[in-house]
C-alpha positions as YAML, in Angstrom:
chain: A
units: angstrom
residues:
- id: 1
  name: MET
  ca: [-89.51, -75.51, 44.91]
- id: 2
  name: PHE
  ca: [-89.18, -79.08, 46.08]
- id: 3
  name: ARG
  ca: [-92.70, -79.11, 47.53]
- id: 4
  name: THR
  ca: [-94.09, -77.98, 44.18]
- id: 5
  name: ALA
  ca: [-92.12, -80.63, 42.34]
- id: 6
  name: VAL
  ca: [-93.08, -83.42, 44.73]
- id: 7
  name: ALA
  ca: [-96.73, -82.41, 44.91]
- id: 8
  name: GLY
  ca: [-96.98, -82.28, 41.15]
- id: 9
  name: ALA
  ca: [-95.16, -85.53, 40.71]
- id: 10
  name: LEU
  ca: [-97.57, -87.16, 43.13]
- id: 11
  name: VAL
  ca: [-100.51, -85.97, 41.07]
- id: 12
  name: GLY
  ca: [-98.92, -87.59, 38.02]
- id: 13
  name: SER
  ca: [-97.91, -90.68, 39.96]
- id: 14
  name: CYS
  ca: [-101.45, -91.17, 41.19]
- id: 15
  name: ALA
  ca: [-102.61, -91.07, 37.59]
- id: 16
  name: ILE
  ca: [-100.06, -93.75, 36.72]
- id: 17
  name: VAL
  ca: [-100.93, -95.94, 39.69]
- id: 18
  name: ALA
  ca: [-104.62, -95.62, 38.85]
- id: 19
  name: THR
  ca: [-104.04, -97.54, 35.63]
- id: 20
  name: ASN
  ca: [-102.64, -100.39, 37.75]
- id: 21
  name: SER
  ca: [-100.64, -101.50, 34.73]
- id: 22
  name: ALA
  ca: [-97.33, -100.42, 33.23]
- id: 23
  name: MET
  ca: [-98.64, -101.40, 29.80]
- id: 24
  name: ALA
  ca: [-101.69, -99.22, 30.26]
- id: 25
  name: ALA
  ca: [-99.47, -96.29, 31.26]
- id: 26
  name: GLU
  ca: [-97.38, -96.82, 28.14]
- id: 27
  name: SER
  ca: [-100.42, -97.02, 25.88]
- id: 28
  name: ASP
  ca: [-101.64, -93.71, 27.31]
- id: 29
  name: MET
  ca: [-98.48, -92.12, 25.92]
- id: 30
  name: ALA
  ca: [-98.24, -94.06, 22.66]
- id: 31
  name: GLY
  ca: [-98.77, -91.94, 19.57]
- id: 32
  name: LYS
  ca: [-98.38, -88.63, 21.38]
- id: 33
  name: LYS
  ca: [-96.05, -85.95, 20.04]
- id: 34
  name: VAL
  ca: [-93.18, -84.04, 21.65]
- id: 35
  name: ILE
  ca: [-91.16, -81.28, 19.95]
- id: 36
  name: PHE
  ca: [-87.81, -80.15, 21.34]
- id: 37
  name: VAL
  ca: [-86.35, -76.81, 20.22]
- id: 38
  name: PRO
  ca: [-82.82, -76.35, 21.63]
- id: 39
  name: ILE
  ca: [-80.56, -73.33, 21.19]
- id: 40
  name: ALA
  ca: [-78.28, -75.61, 19.16]
- id: 41
  name: MET
  ca: [-77.52, -79.28, 18.63]
- id: 42
  name: GLY
  ca: [-74.04, -80.64, 18.06]
- id: 43
  name: ILE
  ca: [-72.91, -79.90, 21.62]
- id: 44
  name: SER
  ca: [-72.75, -82.45, 24.42]
- id: 45
  name: LEU
  ca: [-75.32, -80.59, 26.50]
- id: 46
  name: THR
  ca: [-78.20, -80.79, 24.05]
- id: 47
  name: GLU
  ca: [-77.10, -84.06, 22.45]
- id: 48
  name: GLY
  ca: [-77.07, -85.63, 25.91]
- id: 49
  name: TRP
  ca: [-80.57, -84.34, 26.67]
- id: 50
  name: ALA
  ca: [-81.95, -85.49, 23.32]
- id: 51
  name: ARG
  ca: [-80.43, -88.96, 23.71]
- id: 52
  name: ARG
  ca: [-82.13, -89.54, 27.06]
- id: 53
  name: MET
  ca: [-85.45, -88.03, 25.96]
- id: 54
  name: ARG
  ca: [-85.46, -90.31, 22.90]
- id: 55
  name: GLU
  ca: [-84.89, -93.33, 25.15]
- id: 56
  name: HIS
  ca: [-88.07, -92.49, 27.04]
- id: 57
  name: ALA
  ca: [-89.96, -91.89, 23.79]
- id: 58
  name: ASP
  ca: [-88.86, -95.27, 22.43]
- id: 59
  name: ILE
  ca: [-89.96, -97.06, 25.59]
- id: 60
  name: HIS
  ca: [-93.39, -95.47, 25.77]
- id: 61
  name: GLY
  ca: [-94.23, -95.15, 22.08]
- id: 62
  name: TYR
  ca: [-94.46, -91.40, 21.64]
- id: 63
  name: SER
  ca: [-92.50, -89.36, 19.10]
- id: 64
  name: ILE
  ca: [-89.89, -86.68, 19.74]
- id: 65
  name: ASP
  ca: [-88.98, -84.26, 16.99]
- id: 66
  name: VAL
  ca: [-85.79, -82.19, 17.51]
- id: 67
  name: ARG
  ca: [-85.61, -78.86, 15.66]
- id: 68
  name: ASP
  ca: [-82.19, -77.22, 15.74]
- id: 69
  name: ALA
  ca: [-81.98, -73.42, 15.99]
- id: 70
  name: ALA
  ca: [-78.18, -73.53, 15.47]
- id: 71
  name: PHE
  ca: [-77.49, -70.56, 17.80]
- id: 72
  name: ASN
  ca: [-79.76, -68.28, 15.72]
- id: 73
  name: THR
  ca: [-82.38, -66.55, 17.87]
- id: 74
  name: SER
  ca: [-84.49, -65.47, 14.89]
- id: 75
  name: VAL
  ca: [-84.57, -69.04, 13.62]
- id: 76
  name: MET
  ca: [-85.43, -70.25, 17.10]
- id: 77
  name: ALA
  ca: [-88.46, -67.97, 17.36]
- id: 78
  name: GLU
  ca: [-89.62, -69.21, 13.95]
- id: 79
  name: LEU
  ca: [-89.12, -72.84, 14.93]
- id: 80
  name: VAL
  ca: [-91.13, -72.38, 18.13]
- id: 81
  name: ALA
  ca: [-93.92, -70.64, 16.19]
- id: 82
  name: LYS
  ca: [-94.02, -73.57, 13.73]
- id: 83
  name: ALA
  ca: [-93.94, -76.05, 16.62]
- id: 84
  name: ILE
  ca: [-96.97, -74.38, 18.23]
- id: 85
  name: SER
  ca: [-98.87, -74.59, 14.95]
- id: 86
  name: ASP
  ca: [-98.05, -78.31, 14.80]
- id: 87
  name: LYS
  ca: [-99.91, -78.83, 18.10]
- id: 88
  name: PRO
  ca: [-97.60, -81.18, 20.01]
- id: 89
  name: ASP
  ca: [-98.68, -82.60, 23.34]
- id: 90
  name: VAL
  ca: [-95.49, -81.28, 24.94]
- id: 91
  name: LEU
  ca: [-93.13, -78.56, 23.70]
- id: 92
  name: VAL
  ca: [-89.60, -78.58, 25.19]
- id: 93
  name: VAL
  ca: [-87.72, -75.29, 24.89]
- id: 94
  name: HIS
  ca: [-84.18, -74.22, 25.76]
- id: 95
  name: ASN
  ca: [-84.36, -70.44, 26.24]
- id: 96
  name: PRO
  ca: [-81.42, -68.38, 24.93]
- id: 97
  name: THR
  ca: [-82.60, -65.30, 26.87]
- id: 98
  name: VAL
  ca: [-85.17, -64.63, 29.56]
- id: 99
  name: GLN
  ca: [-87.45, -62.75, 27.16]
- id: 100
  name: LEU
  ca: [-87.12, -64.19, 23.63]
- id: 101
  name: LEU
  ca: [-89.70, -66.99, 23.92]
- id: 102
  name: ALA
  ca: [-91.85, -65.54, 26.72]
- id: 103
  name: ARG
  ca: [-94.80, -64.61, 24.50]
- id: 104
  name: GLN
  ca: [-94.68, -67.92, 22.63]
- id: 105
  name: ILE
  ca: [-94.53, -69.98, 25.81]
- id: 106
  name: LYS
  ca: [-97.64, -68.17, 27.05]
- id: 107
  name: GLN
  ca: [-99.35, -68.75, 23.68]
- id: 108
  name: ALA
  ca: [-98.53, -72.45, 23.66]
- id: 109
  name: GLU
  ca: [-99.83, -72.94, 27.20]
- id: 110
  name: SER
  ca: [-103.02, -71.01, 26.36]
- id: 111
  name: GLU
  ca: [-103.59, -73.41, 23.44]
- id: 112
  name: GLY
  ca: [-103.31, -76.45, 25.69]
- id: 113
  name: ILE
  ca: [-99.71, -77.36, 24.82]
- id: 114
  name: LYS
  ca: [-97.67, -78.23, 27.91]
- id: 115
  name: VAL
  ca: [-94.30, -76.48, 27.85]
- id: 116
  name: LEU
  ca: [-91.24, -77.94, 29.54]
- id: 117
  name: GLN
  ca: [-88.38, -75.46, 29.88]
- id: 118
  name: ILE
  ca: [-84.98, -77.11, 30.18]
- id: 119
  name: ASN
  ca: [-82.06, -75.60, 32.10]
- id: 120
  name: LEU
  ca: [-82.61, -71.98, 31.02]
- id: 121
  name: GLN
  ca: [-85.84, -70.35, 32.13]
- id: 122
  name: SER
  ca: [-87.85, -67.61, 30.47]
- id: 123
  name: ASN
  ca: [-89.51, -64.82, 32.42]
- id: 124
  name: GLN
  ca: [-92.73, -66.64, 31.50]
- id: 125
  name: PRO
  ca: [-93.60, -69.62, 33.74]
- id: 126
  name: SER
  ca: [-94.80, -72.82, 32.08]
- id: 127
  name: THR
  ca: [-96.08, -76.23, 33.10]
- id: 128
  name: ALA
  ca: [-92.64, -77.53, 34.07]
- id: 129
  name: PHE
  ca: [-88.92, -76.81, 34.38]
- id: 130
  name: VAL
  ca: [-85.98, -79.21, 34.59]
- id: 131
  name: GLY
  ca: [-82.59, -77.68, 35.25]
- id: 132
  name: ALA
  ca: [-79.95, -76.13, 37.41]
- id: 133
  name: ASN
  ca: [-80.41, -73.88, 40.42]
- id: 134
  name: TRP
  ca: [-78.48, -70.91, 39.02]
- id: 135
  name: GLU
  ca: [-78.79, -68.85, 42.19]
- id: 136
  name: ARG
  ca: [-77.08, -71.59, 44.17]
- id: 137
  name: ILE
  ca: [-74.31, -72.01, 41.58]
- id: 138
  name: GLY
  ca: [-73.60, -68.28, 41.39]
- id: 139
  name: ARG
  ca: [-73.58, -67.97, 45.17]
- id: 140
  name: GLU
  ca: [-71.35, -70.99, 45.76]
- id: 141
  name: ILE
  ca: [-68.79, -70.00, 43.12]
- id: 142
  name: ALA
  ca: [-68.69, -66.43, 44.46]
- id: 143
  name: GLU
  ca: [-68.16, -67.73, 48.00]
- id: 144
  name: ASP
  ca: [-65.31, -69.92, 46.76]
- id: 145
  name: ILE
  ca: [-63.76, -66.94, 44.96]
- id: 146
  name: VAL
  ca: [-63.95, -64.90, 48.17]
- id: 147
  name: LYS
  ca: [-62.20, -67.74, 50.01]
- id: 148
  name: GLU
  ca: [-59.43, -67.95, 47.40]
- id: 149
  name: CYS
  ca: [-59.04, -64.28, 46.48]
- id: 150
  name: GLY
  ca: [-60.46, -62.30, 49.40]
- id: 151
  name: GLU
  ca: [-59.20, -61.05, 52.71]
- id: 152
  name: GLY
  ca: [-56.26, -63.00, 54.09]
- id: 153
  name: SER
  ca: [-55.51, -64.74, 50.79]
- id: 154
  name: GLY
  ca: [-52.67, -62.43, 49.84]
- id: 155
  name: LYS
  ca: [-54.28, -62.07, 46.40]
- id: 156
  name: SER
  ca: [-55.49, -58.96, 44.57]
- id: 157
  name: GLY
  ca: [-59.19, -59.77, 44.89]
- id: 158
  name: LYS
  ca: [-59.65, -58.98, 41.19]
- id: 159
  name: VAL
  ca: [-62.22, -61.08, 39.33]
- id: 160
  name: ALA
  ca: [-63.29, -61.22, 35.67]
- id: 161
  name: ILE
  ca: [-66.73, -62.56, 34.80]
- id: 162
  name: VAL
  ca: [-67.35, -64.00, 31.32]
- id: 163
  name: PRO
  ca: [-71.08, -64.59, 30.76]
- id: 164
  name: GLY
  ca: [-72.43, -66.24, 27.62]
- id: 165
  name: GLN
  ca: [-75.07, -63.56, 27.13]
- id: 166
  name: LEU
  ca: [-75.93, -60.94, 29.71]
- id: 167
  name: THR
  ca: [-79.67, -61.61, 29.18]
- id: 168
  name: ALA
  ca: [-79.47, -65.41, 29.36]
- id: 169
  name: ALA
  ca: [-81.22, -66.83, 32.42]
- id: 170
  name: ASP
  ca: [-78.09, -68.44, 33.82]
- id: 171
  name: SER
  ca: [-76.03, -65.27, 33.44]
- id: 172
  name: VAL
  ca: [-78.73, -63.02, 34.89]
- id: 173
  name: ILE
  ca: [-79.30, -65.19, 37.94]
- id: 174
  name: MET
  ca: [-75.66, -66.17, 38.58]
- id: 175
  name: ASN
  ca: [-74.45, -62.58, 38.27]
- id: 176
  name: GLU
  ca: [-77.12, -61.38, 40.67]
- id: 177
  name: ALA
  ca: [-76.21, -64.06, 43.21]
- id: 178
  name: ALA
  ca: [-72.46, -63.54, 42.83]
- id: 179
  name: PHE
  ca: [-72.64, -59.77, 43.18]
- id: 180
  name: LYS
  ca: [-74.69, -60.14, 46.36]
- id: 181
  name: VAL
  ca: [-71.84, -62.18, 47.83]
- id: 182
  name: PHE
  ca: [-69.19, -59.78, 46.59]
- id: 183
  name: GLU
  ca: [-71.04, -56.80, 48.07]
- id: 184
  name: GLY
  ca: [-70.23, -58.18, 51.51]
- id: 185
  name: HIS
  ca: [-66.52, -58.40, 50.67]
- id: 186
  name: LYS
  ca: [-65.26, -55.02, 49.53]
- id: 187
  name: GLU
  ca: [-61.81, -56.45, 48.82]
- id: 188
  name: ILE
  ca: [-63.31, -58.27, 45.81]
- id: 189
  name: GLN
  ca: [-63.26, -56.16, 42.67]
- id: 190
  name: VAL
  ca: [-65.02, -57.25, 39.48]
- id: 191
  name: VAL
  ca: [-62.78, -55.73, 36.80]
- id: 192
  name: SER
  ca: [-64.65, -57.12, 33.77]
- id: 193
  name: ASN
  ca: [-68.12, -58.50, 33.03]
- id: 194
  name: GLN
  ca: [-68.15, -58.98, 29.24]
- id: 195
  name: ALA
  ca: [-70.27, -61.54, 27.38]
- id: 196
  name: SER
  ca: [-68.64, -63.93, 24.91]
- id: 197
  name: ASP
  ca: [-71.83, -64.80, 22.98]
- id: 198
  name: TRP
  ca: [-70.98, -68.42, 23.92]
- id: 199
  name: GLU
  ca: [-67.89, -68.33, 21.65]
- id: 200
  name: PRO
  ca: [-64.57, -69.71, 23.01]
- id: 201
  name: GLU
  ca: [-62.49, -67.47, 20.76]
- id: 202
  name: LYS
  ca: [-64.28, -64.35, 21.94]
- id: 203
  name: ALA
  ca: [-63.85, -65.48, 25.56]
- id: 204
  name: ARG
  ca: [-60.14, -65.95, 24.86]
- id: 205
  name: GLN
  ca: [-59.82, -62.44, 23.42]
- id: 206
  name: ILE
  ca: [-61.72, -60.87, 26.33]
- id: 207
  name: THR
  ca: [-59.55, -62.69, 28.85]
- id: 208
  name: ALA
  ca: [-56.29, -61.85, 27.08]
- id: 209
  name: THR
  ca: [-57.20, -58.15, 27.19]
- id: 210
  name: VAL
  ca: [-58.20, -58.31, 30.86]
- id: 211
  name: LEU
  ca: [-54.91, -60.02, 31.75]
- id: 212
  name: GLN
  ca: [-52.98, -57.27, 29.99]
- id: 213
  name: GLN
  ca: [-54.88, -54.64, 31.94]
- id: 214
  name: HIS
  ca: [-54.83, -56.57, 35.23]
- id: 215
  name: PRO
  ca: [-51.81, -58.90, 35.38]
- id: 216
  name: ASP
  ca: [-52.60, -59.55, 39.06]
- id: 217
  name: LEU
  ca: [-56.04, -60.99, 38.25]
- id: 218
  name: CYS
  ca: [-57.02, -63.66, 40.78]
- id: 219
  name: ALA
  ca: [-60.01, -65.47, 39.24]
- id: 220
  name: ILE
  ca: [-62.20, -65.85, 36.16]
- id: 221
  name: PHE
  ca: [-65.84, -66.90, 36.44]
- id: 222
  name: GLY
  ca: [-67.05, -68.25, 33.08]
- id: 223
  name: HIS
  ca: [-70.75, -69.03, 32.79]
- id: 224
  name: TRP
  ca: [-70.38, -72.14, 30.60]
- id: 225
  name: ASP
  ca: [-67.45, -74.51, 30.40]
- id: 226
  name: VAL
  ca: [-67.45, -74.63, 26.58]
- id: 227
  name: HIS
  ca: [-66.75, -70.95, 26.00]
- id: 228
  name: THR
  ca: [-64.66, -70.77, 29.17]
- id: 229
  name: MET
  ca: [-62.18, -73.06, 27.38]
- id: 230
  name: GLY
  ca: [-61.12, -69.93, 25.52]
- id: 231
  name: ALA
  ca: [-60.66, -68.00, 28.75]
- id: 232
  name: GLY
  ca: [-58.63, -70.83, 30.28]
- id: 233
  name: ASN
  ca: [-56.39, -71.07, 27.24]
- id: 234
  name: ALA
  ca: [-55.74, -67.33, 27.41]
- id: 235
  name: VAL
  ca: [-54.62, -67.79, 31.02]
- id: 236
  name: LYS
  ca: [-52.28, -70.61, 30.00]
- id: 237
  name: ASP
  ca: [-50.92, -68.62, 27.05]
- id: 238
  name: ALA
  ca: [-50.13, -65.73, 29.40]
- id: 239
  name: GLY
  ca: [-48.22, -68.07, 31.73]
- id: 240
  name: LYS
  ca: [-50.72, -67.39, 34.51]
- id: 241
  name: ALA
  ca: [-52.11, -70.88, 35.08]
- id: 242
  name: ASP
  ca: [-50.63, -71.04, 38.59]
- id: 243
  name: ASP
  ca: [-51.90, -67.58, 39.52]
- id: 244
  name: VAL
  ca: [-55.43, -67.30, 38.09]
- id: 245
  name: LEU
  ca: [-58.22, -69.68, 39.06]
- id: 246
  name: VAL
  ca: [-60.65, -70.45, 36.23]
- id: 247
  name: TYR
  ca: [-64.19, -71.29, 37.33]
- id: 248
  name: SER
  ca: [-67.08, -72.38, 35.14]
- id: 249
  name: THR
  ca: [-70.37, -74.25, 35.03]
- id: 250
  name: GLY
  ca: [-71.48, -76.92, 32.59]
- id: 251
  name: GLY
  ca: [-73.04, -80.24, 31.75]
- id: 252
  name: GLY
  ca: [-70.11, -82.22, 33.10]
- id: 253
  name: ASP
  ca: [-69.20, -84.47, 30.18]
- id: 254
  name: ASP
  ca: [-65.72, -85.99, 29.82]
- id: 255
  name: VAL
  ca: [-64.47, -82.90, 27.97]
- id: 256
  name: ALA
  ca: [-64.94, -80.97, 31.20]
- id: 257
  name: CYS
  ca: [-62.80, -83.45, 33.09]
- id: 258
  name: LYS
  ca: [-60.10, -83.25, 30.43]
- id: 259
  name: ALA
  ca: [-60.12, -79.44, 30.77]
- id: 260
  name: VAL
  ca: [-59.44, -79.83, 34.48]
- id: 261
  name: GLU
  ca: [-56.79, -82.47, 33.86]
- id: 262
  name: ASP
  ca: [-55.06, -80.22, 31.31]
- id: 263
  name: GLY
  ca: [-55.12, -77.19, 33.59]
- id: 264
  name: VAL
  ca: [-57.40, -75.18, 31.30]
- id: 265
  name: GLN
  ca: [-60.08, -74.91, 34.00]
- id: 266
  name: ASP
  ca: [-59.75, -75.37, 37.73]
- id: 267
  name: ARG
  ca: [-63.24, -75.78, 39.16]
- id: 268
  name: ILE
  ca: [-66.45, -76.64, 37.33]
- id: 269
  name: TRP
  ca: [-69.90, -76.68, 38.91]
- id: 270
  name: SER
  ca: [-71.54, -79.48, 36.89]
- id: 271
  name: TYR
  ca: [-75.32, -79.83, 36.66]
- id: 272
  name: ASP
  ca: [-74.85, -83.22, 34.93]
- id: 273
  name: ALA
  ca: [-76.51, -82.97, 31.51]
- id: 274
  name: ASP
  ca: [-76.85, -86.74, 31.29]
- id: 275
  name: GLY
  ca: [-78.90, -86.78, 34.49]
- id: 276
  name: GLN
  ca: [-80.87, -83.76, 33.28]
- id: 277
  name: GLY
  ca: [-81.78, -85.67, 30.13]
- id: 278
  name: ARG
  ca: [-83.16, -88.54, 32.20]
- id: 279
  name: ASP
  ca: [-85.07, -86.07, 34.39]
- id: 280
  name: ALA
  ca: [-86.48, -84.34, 31.30]
- id: 281
  name: GLY
  ca: [-87.58, -87.69, 29.88]
- id: 282
  name: THR
  ca: [-89.29, -88.58, 33.14]
- id: 283
  name: MET
  ca: [-90.97, -85.18, 33.31]
- id: 284
  name: ILE
  ca: [-92.25, -85.59, 29.75]
- id: 285
  name: ASP
  ca: [-93.65, -89.02, 30.68]
- id: 286
  name: LEU
  ca: [-95.49, -87.46, 33.60]
- id: 287
  name: LEU
  ca: [-96.82, -84.53, 31.58]
- id: 288
  name: LEU
  ca: [-98.12, -86.86, 28.88]
- id: 289
  name: GLN
  ca: [-100.08, -88.67, 31.60]
- id: 290
  name: GLY
  ca: [-101.62, -85.50, 32.97]
- id: 291
  name: ALA
  ca: [-99.26, -84.53, 35.79]
- id: 292
  name: THR
  ca: [-99.79, -81.00, 37.09]
- id: 293
  name: ALA
  ca: [-98.91, -79.12, 40.25]
- id: 294
  name: ALA
  ca: [-101.80, -79.16, 42.69]
- id: 295
  name: ASP
  ca: [-101.73, -75.37, 42.99]
- id: 296
  name: GLY
  ca: [-101.23, -74.74, 39.28]
- id: 297
  name: SER
  ca: [-97.64, -73.55, 39.69]
- id: 298
  name: MET
  ca: [-94.66, -74.76, 37.67]
- id: 299
  name: LEU
  ca: [-93.41, -78.29, 38.31]
- id: 300
  name: ILE
  ca: [-89.67, -78.11, 39.02]
- id: 301
  name: ALA
  ca: [-87.02, -80.83, 38.99]
- id: 302
  name: GLU
  ca: [-83.81, -79.24, 40.25]
- id: 303
  name: SER
  ca: [-80.56, -80.78, 39.01]
- id: 304
  name: PRO
  ca: [-78.13, -82.05, 41.66]
- id: 305
  name: LEU
  ca: [-74.67, -80.46, 41.46]
- id: 306
  name: LYS
  ca: [-71.25, -82.07, 41.14]
- id: 307
  name: ILE
  ca: [-68.09, -80.02, 41.66]
- id: 308
  name: ILE
  ca: [-65.23, -81.11, 39.42]
- id: 309
  name: LYS
  ca: [-62.13, -79.73, 41.06]
- id: 310
  name: ALA
  ca: [-58.44, -79.93, 40.26]
- id: 311
  name: GLY
  ca: [-56.08, -81.19, 42.94]
- id: 312
  name: GLU
  ca: [-55.77, -84.23, 45.14]
- id: 313
  name: ASN
  ca: [-59.56, -84.68, 45.36]
- id: 314
  name: TYR
  ca: [-60.07, -84.66, 41.59]
- id: 315
  name: ASP
  ca: [-62.48, -87.41, 40.54]
- id: 316
  name: SER
  ca: [-62.91, -88.23, 36.85]
- id: 317
  name: SER
  ca: [-65.93, -90.41, 37.62]
- id: 318
  name: LEU
  ca: [-67.93, -87.21, 38.15]
- id: 319
  name: CYS
  ca: [-67.99, -86.77, 34.37]
- id: 320
  name: TRP
  ca: [-70.10, -88.69, 31.85]
- id: 321
  name: LYS
  ca: [-69.53, -89.80, 28.27]
- id: 322
  name: MET
  ca: [-71.81, -89.65, 25.23]
...
């Protein structure tokens, strides 16, 4: 992964150096067009990405047009179809599931439009991807759950998983990685694996039901900190905050830190949406200047992880603000 990213970046960097002028590099990008189709705007994750991408666009003179799907997959498919017909130089997509945009990503690439996938991958490869290593996150959280709830812990070993959508890339990959870890620890029992459709209230209802059925639950693994707020509040409402560890992943804005401070969530694996936005902006700059992987594979910029953890080592500086 890193070799592909570095090799591709070097191809792009050589193109930049060849101009021997920052102004020339900027003029190469000026007037070009980027379209960004996120699952939804109005959340810190996508707002943070868009802010950083716009900063790059302003510096280099290209345009970025954000088209909000507002959590509607049908609308998203329509927006991507319209974006392809508008012939941007780069199309940035935020995949709600591994399959929804696969055909359209392939179509865009076949028509010479470079596609950057951000944070959630489709089954269809594209020119580039910027985002989290979901396998690593799922594995690390599962290993931490085993440490806290497994053999020798004195706990039940019962775990509830709350994905956003079972077919979303993060949920698919994290579940696969987590279950591989759990398979080696038979004392761990996944008692629920129900999707919340990214809705905090639905996550709260799912968790409340699980706690009624399994009052000795040891841990909850939510696949996004925003909807996991509902799960954490259900734990607090049940008076179980000292007994049930609430894990999640997310973009790591200051709301995440407040959730940890308030005892709504205990441990958040942050992929730092602010940093991802900068990486996406840089990747767009490179793509607009012709960067490609030497072997034709997908350029990948993997997001570094920050673990926001309650307790004496809690560090609020790990979070960012809009």
